[in-house]
Coordinates of C-alpha atoms and ligand atoms in Angstrom, one line a residue:
X1 CA 0.1 0.0 -0.1
X2 CA 1.4 3.4 -0.9
X3 CA 2.4 5.3 2.3
X4 CA 1.9 9.1 3.0
X5 CA 2.1 11.1 6.1
X6 CA 1.9 14.7 7.7
X7 CA 4.9 15.7 9.4
X8 CA 4.7 18.7 11.9
X9 CA 5.1 19.7 15.8
X10 CA 2.6 19.6 17.4
X11 CA 0.9 16.9 15.4
X12 CA -1.5 15.6 17.8
X13 CA -4.6 18.0 16.6
X14 CA -4.1 17.2 12.8
X15 CA -7.3 16.1 10.9
X16 CA -5.4 15.4 7.8
X17 CA -5.2 11.6 8.2
X18 CA -9.0 11.5 8.5
X19 CA -9.5 13.5 5.5
X20 CA -6.8 11.8 3.3
X21 CA -8.7 8.4 4.3
X22 CA -11.8 9.7 3.4
X23 CA -10.6 10.8 -0.2
X24 CA -8.8 7.6 -0.6
X25 CA -12.1 5.6 0.1
X26 CA -14.0 8.0 -2.1
X27 CA -11.7 7.7 -5.1
X28 CA -11.0 3.9 -4.3
X29 CA -7.3 4.5 -3.9
X30 CA -5.2 2.0 -1.7
X31 CA -3.1 4.1 0.5
X32 CA -2.2 4.8 4.3
X33 CA -1.9 8.3 5.5
X34 CA -0.3 8.7 9.0
X35 CA 0.5 11.7 11.3
X36 CA 4.1 12.0 12.5
X37 CA 5.5 14.1 15.3
X38 CA 8.9 15.8 14.0
X39 CA 10.7 18.5 15.7
X40 CA 12.5 21.0 13.2
X41 CA 15.9 19.6 14.1
X42 CA 15.2 16.2 13.0
X43 CA 13.1 17.1 10.0
X44 CA 15.8 16.3 7.4
X45 CA 16.6 13.0 8.8
X46 CA 12.9 11.9 9.2
X47 CA 12.0 12.9 5.7
X48 CA 15.0 11.0 4.3
X49 CA 14.0 8.2 6.2
X50 CA 10.5 8.3 5.5
X51 CA 11.2 7.9 1.6
X52 CA 14.1 5.7 1.9
X53 CA 11.4 3.2 3.6
X54 CA 9.3 3.6 0.5
X55 CA 7.0 6.7 1.3
X56 CA 5.2 8.4 -1.7
X57 CA 4.5 11.8 -0.1
X58 CA 4.3 13.8 2.9
X59 CA 2.4 17.1 3.7
X60 CA 4.7 19.4 6.1
X61 CA 2.8 21.6 8.7
X62 CA 3.8 23.9 11.3
X63 CA 6.7 24.8 11.8
X64 CA 8.0 22.9 8.8
X65 CA 7.1 24.7 5.6
X66 CA 10.3 26.7 5.2
X67 CA 12.6 23.8 6.0
X68 CA 10.6 21.7 3.5
X69 CA 11.2 24.1 0.9
X70 CA 15.1 23.9 1.4
X71 CA 14.9 20.1 1.1
X72 CA 13.1 19.4 -2.2
X73 CA 15.1 19.1 -5.6
X74 CA 12.3 20.6 -7.8
X75 CA 9.5 23.4 -7.1
X76 CA 6.1 24.0 -8.4
X77 CA 5.7 27.7 -9.5
X78 CA 3.4 28.8 -6.5
X79 CA 5.7 26.9 -4.1
X80 CA 8.8 28.7 -5.6
X81 CA 7.0 31.9 -5.6
X82 CA 6.0 31.8 -1.7
X83 CA 9.3 30.1 -0.1
X84 CA 7.4 27.5 1.5
X85 CA 6.3 23.7 0.9
X86 CA 3.4 22.0 2.4
X87 CA 3.2 19.2 -0.1
X88 CA 6.0 16.7 -1.2
X89 CA 6.0 14.0 -3.8
X90 CA 8.4 11.4 -4.8
X91 CA 8.8 11.6 -8.4
X92 CA 9.4 8.6 -10.8
X93 CA 12.9 9.7 -10.9
X94 CA 13.5 9.4 -7.2
X95 CA 13.8 13.2 -6.8
X96 CA 11.4 15.2 -4.5
X97 CA 9.1 17.8 -5.7
X98 CA 7.7 20.4 -3.3
X99 CA 4.1 22.2 -3.8
X100 CA 2.3 24.7 -1.9
X101 CA -1.5 24.0 -2.0
X102 CA -2.2 26.3 1.1
X103 CA -3.1 29.7 -0.9
X104 CA -5.5 27.7 -3.2
X105 CA -7.1 25.9 -0.5
X106 CA -7.7 29.1 1.3
X107 CA -9.0 31.1 -1.6
X108 CA -11.3 28.0 -2.2
X109 CA -12.8 28.3 1.0
X110 CA -13.3 31.9 1.3
X111 CA -14.6 32.3 -2.2
X112 CA -16.5 29.1 -3.2
X113 CA -17.3 27.7 0.1
X114 CA -18.3 30.8 2.1
X115 CA -19.2 32.8 -0.9
X116 CA -17.0 35.8 -0.2
X117 CA -15.6 38.4 -2.7
X118 CA -12.1 39.8 -2.0
X119 CA -11.9 42.6 -4.6
X120 CA -11.9 46.0 -3.3
X121 CA -11.7 44.6 0.2
X122 CA -9.4 45.7 3.1
X123 CA -7.6 42.6 4.3
X124 CA -5.3 42.1 7.4
X125 CA -3.2 39.2 7.7
X126 CA -1.9 38.3 11.2
X127 CA 1.5 36.3 11.0
X128 CA 4.2 35.9 8.4
X129 CA 5.5 32.3 9.0
X130 CA 5.2 29.3 6.4
X131 CA 1.3 29.7 6.0
X132 CA 1.3 33.2 5.5
X133 CA 3.9 32.8 2.7
X134 CA 1.7 30.5 1.0
X135 CA -1.5 32.6 1.2
X136 CA -0.1 36.2 0.4
X137 CA 0.2 35.5 -3.4
X138 CA -3.1 34.3 -3.9
X139 CA -4.7 37.0 -1.5
X140 CA -3.0 39.7 -3.7
X141 CA -4.3 38.0 -6.6
X142 CA -7.9 38.4 -5.6
X143 CA -7.3 42.3 -5.8
X144 CA -7.9 43.7 -2.4
X145 CA -7.6 47.4 -2.0
X146 CA -5.1 47.0 0.8
X147 CA -3.3 44.0 2.3
X148 CA -1.7 44.7 5.6
X149 CA 0.7 42.3 7.1
X150 CA 1.3 42.5 11.1
X151 CA 3.9 40.2 12.7
X152 CA 5.5 39.8 16.2
X153 CA 8.8 40.0 14.6
X154 CA 8.8 43.1 12.4
X155 CA 11.5 42.0 9.9
X156 CA 9.8 38.8 8.6
X157 CA 6.6 41.1 7.7
X158 CA 9.0 43.6 5.9
X159 CA 10.6 40.8 3.9
X160 CA 7.3 39.8 2.5
X161 CA 6.7 43.3 1.2
X162 CA 9.8 42.8 -1.3
X163 CA 9.0 39.0 -1.8
X164 CA 5.5 39.8 -3.1
X165 CA 5.9 43.2 -4.9
X166 CA 5.7 41.6 -8.4
X167 CA 2.1 40.6 -7.5
X168 CA 0.8 43.4 -5.5
X169 CA 1.5 45.7 -2.7
X170 CA 1.9 44.4 1.1
X171 CA 1.9 46.9 3.9
X172 CA 4.0 45.4 6.7
X173 CA 2.9 46.7 10.0
X174 CA 3.4 46.1 13.9
X175 CA 0.3 45.0 16.0
X176 CA 0.4 48.6 17.6
X177 CA 0.2 50.6 14.5
X178 CA -3.0 49.2 13.5
X179 CA -5.1 51.3 15.7
X180 CA -5.8 53.5 13.1
X181 CA -7.4 51.1 10.5
X182 CA -10.1 48.9 9.9
X183 CA -10.5 45.7 8.0
X184 CA -13.2 43.8 6.0
X185 CA -11.6 40.7 6.5
X186 CA -9.0 39.6 9.2
X187 CA -7.0 36.3 8.7
X188 CA -5.0 34.8 11.6
X189 CA -2.0 33.0 10.2
X190 CA -0.2 32.8 13.6
X191 CA 0.2 29.6 15.3
X192 CA -1.1 31.4 18.5
X193 CA -4.5 29.5 18.4
X194 CA -2.6 26.2 18.9
X195 CA -1.9 27.4 22.5
X196 CA -5.2 29.0 22.8
X197 CA -3.7 32.3 22.5
X198 CA -4.3 35.6 20.7
X199 CA -1.9 37.6 18.9
X200 CA -1.7 41.3 20.2
X201 CA -4.4 42.6 18.2
X202 CA -6.7 45.3 19.7
X203 CA -10.6 45.7 19.9
X204 CA -12.1 47.9 16.9
X205 CA -9.9 46.7 14.0
X206 CA -13.0 44.8 12.2
X207 CA -15.3 47.2 10.0
X208 CA -19.0 46.7 10.1
X209 CA -20.2 43.6 8.5
X210 CA -16.6 42.2 8.5
X211 CA -15.3 38.5 8.6
X212 CA -12.7 36.9 10.7
X213 CA -10.9 33.8 9.7
X214 CA -8.4 31.6 11.7
X215 CA -6.2 29.3 9.7
X216 CA -5.9 27.2 12.9
X217 CA -8.6 24.8 13.8
X218 CA -9.9 22.9 16.9
X219 CA -13.0 21.1 18.3
X220 CA -13.7 24.2 20.3
X221 CA -13.9 27.7 18.8
X222 CA -10.3 29.0 18.7
X223 CA -9.2 32.2 20.6
X224 CA -9.1 34.1 17.2
X225 CA -12.5 32.8 16.3
X226 CA -14.2 33.9 19.8
X227 CA -12.4 37.3 19.4
X228 CA -14.2 37.9 16.0
X229 CA -17.6 36.9 17.4
X230 CA -16.6 39.3 20.2
X231 CA -15.8 42.0 17.7
X232 CA -19.3 41.5 16.1
X233 CA -17.9 39.7 12.9
X234 CA -21.0 38.6 10.7
X235 CA -18.7 35.4 10.4
X236 CA -16.1 34.3 12.3
X237 CA -14.7 30.7 11.2
X238 CA -11.8 28.5 11.7
X239 CA -9.5 26.7 9.0
X240 CA -11.0 23.5 8.7
X241 CA -12.4 24.4 5.0
X242 CA -9.0 25.5 4.0
X243 CA -7.5 22.3 5.5
X244 CA -9.8 20.2 3.3
X245 CA -9.4 22.2 0.1
X246 CA -5.4 22.1 0.5
X247 CA -5.4 18.4 1.3
X248 CA -7.7 17.9 -2.1
X249 CA -4.8 19.7 -4.2
X250 CA -2.3 17.6 -2.3
X251 CA -4.3 14.5 -3.1
X252 CA -4.7 15.3 -6.7
X253 CA -0.6 15.8 -7.1
X254 CA 0.0 12.4 -5.5
X255 CA -2.8 10.6 -7.0
X256 CA -3.9 12.3 -10.2
X257 CA -7.5 12.4 -9.1
X258 CA -9.5 15.4 -7.5
X259 CA -11.6 14.3 -4.3
X260 CA -15.0 15.5 -3.7
X261 CA -14.2 18.1 -0.9
X262 CA -18.2 19.0 0.0
X263 CA -18.7 15.6 1.4
X264 CA -15.5 15.3 3.5
X265 CA -16.2 19.0 4.8
X266 CA -19.7 18.2 6.0
X267 CA -18.2 15.0 7.7
X268 CA -15.8 17.0 10.0
X269 CA -18.4 19.6 11.2
Ligands
LIG1 P1 5.0 29.2 11.4 O1 5.5 28.5 12.8 O2 5.7 29.1 10.3 O3 4.7 30.7 11.9 C1 4.2 30.9 13.1 C2 3.8 32.3 13.0 O4 2.9 32.7 14.2 C3 4.9 33.5 13.1 O5 4.6 34.6 12.2 C4 4.8 33.8 14.4 O6 5.4 35.1 14.7 C5 3.6 33.8 14.6 N1 3.3 33.6 16.2 C6 3.1 32.5 16.8 N2 2.8 32.5 18.1 C7 2.3 34.2 18.3 C8 1.8 34.8 19.3 N3 1.7 34.1 20.5 N4 1.6 36.2 19.0 C9 1.8 36.4 18.0 N5 2.1 35.9 16.7 C10 2.7 34.8 17.1 O7 3.6 28.4 11.3 P2 2.7 28.3 10.0 O8 2.9 29.5 9.3 O9 3.1 27.1 9.2 O10 1.3 27.9 10.7 C11 0.3 29.2 11.2 C12 -1.1 28.7 11.6 O11 -1.7 28.2 10.3 C13 -0.8 27.3 12.6 O12 -2.2 27.4 13.5 C14 -1.3 26.3 11.7 O13 -2.1 25.3 12.3 C15 -2.2 26.9 10.8 N6 -2.4 26.4 9.3 C16 -3.6 25.9 9.0 C17 -3.9 25.4 7.5 C18 -5.3 25.0 7.2 O14 -5.1 24.1 6.2 N7 -6.1 25.3 8.0 C19 -2.8 25.3 6.7 C20 -1.4 25.9 7.4 C21 -1.5 26.4 8.4 P3 7.0 35.3 14.8 O15 7.6 35.5 13.5 O16 7.3 36.7 15.3 O17 7.4 34.2 15.4

């Protein structure tokens, strides 16, 4: 049976194994998919062991996406552009191909599943890690009127402005400097929710009729989803829709068939 896995730290919360097992059943593919806890310092060796033992592909999650970018021999255009890899496929010639399906996953959830239009909207992204790298290009491609990027470590947000300059304008900012602004959509791409914590955002940033989206997901509403509800968001949701959509694109890369995501998303609710 072909073997796949998701690598990350922490990984206990991951729903990727359930999702890929459902995709496999639905598309009649014989494969196994497991979650493996991998700290950054052993990522390289673990990845090599996995493929030497016959593995066919992996997903990489927090905090491994930028390390995964460094490990692969080939990159898809969107992975090359973002500097982060969330999907690795073993190619027929034995080399590793890195892709990034986070951006298409998020945009599909926002614009198709949730029916939002981002054109002309004011967007704020919190966090400038591996996940943010994957979503910034596609978000700019949706033609917002503004895209602000706040990060705890200012230099990382500033680096994104230059990295994505050919696609559109990113305004890097600190959390403190946000207080004069309002946004139609606030996306939490920090990993704070994994510790039930909130980035240092102030009240009053969400415009009337605004939407909050947390890339993280959990059984109970995340700290950021709760913040959005407290701020009067018309919609404040976690990233399980993105998770299913990005997984579908990874599955397509590995197996050549696109699974039906609606069925799987429904089963996760
Ligand atoms: P990384 O480790 O690469 O980056 C983490 C980011 O979070 C950094 O910008 C870091 O800031 C910031 N951060 C962490 N803790 C805090 C805090 N307490 N306050 C403010 N900022 C904080 O992680 P990823 O980018 O890979 O993942 C980010 C989140 O997105 C995770 O929760 C992950 O589960 C989720 N995710 C969900 C997906 C989905 O399909 N739904 C797909 C991909 C990711 P600094 O740079 O200052 O350290």
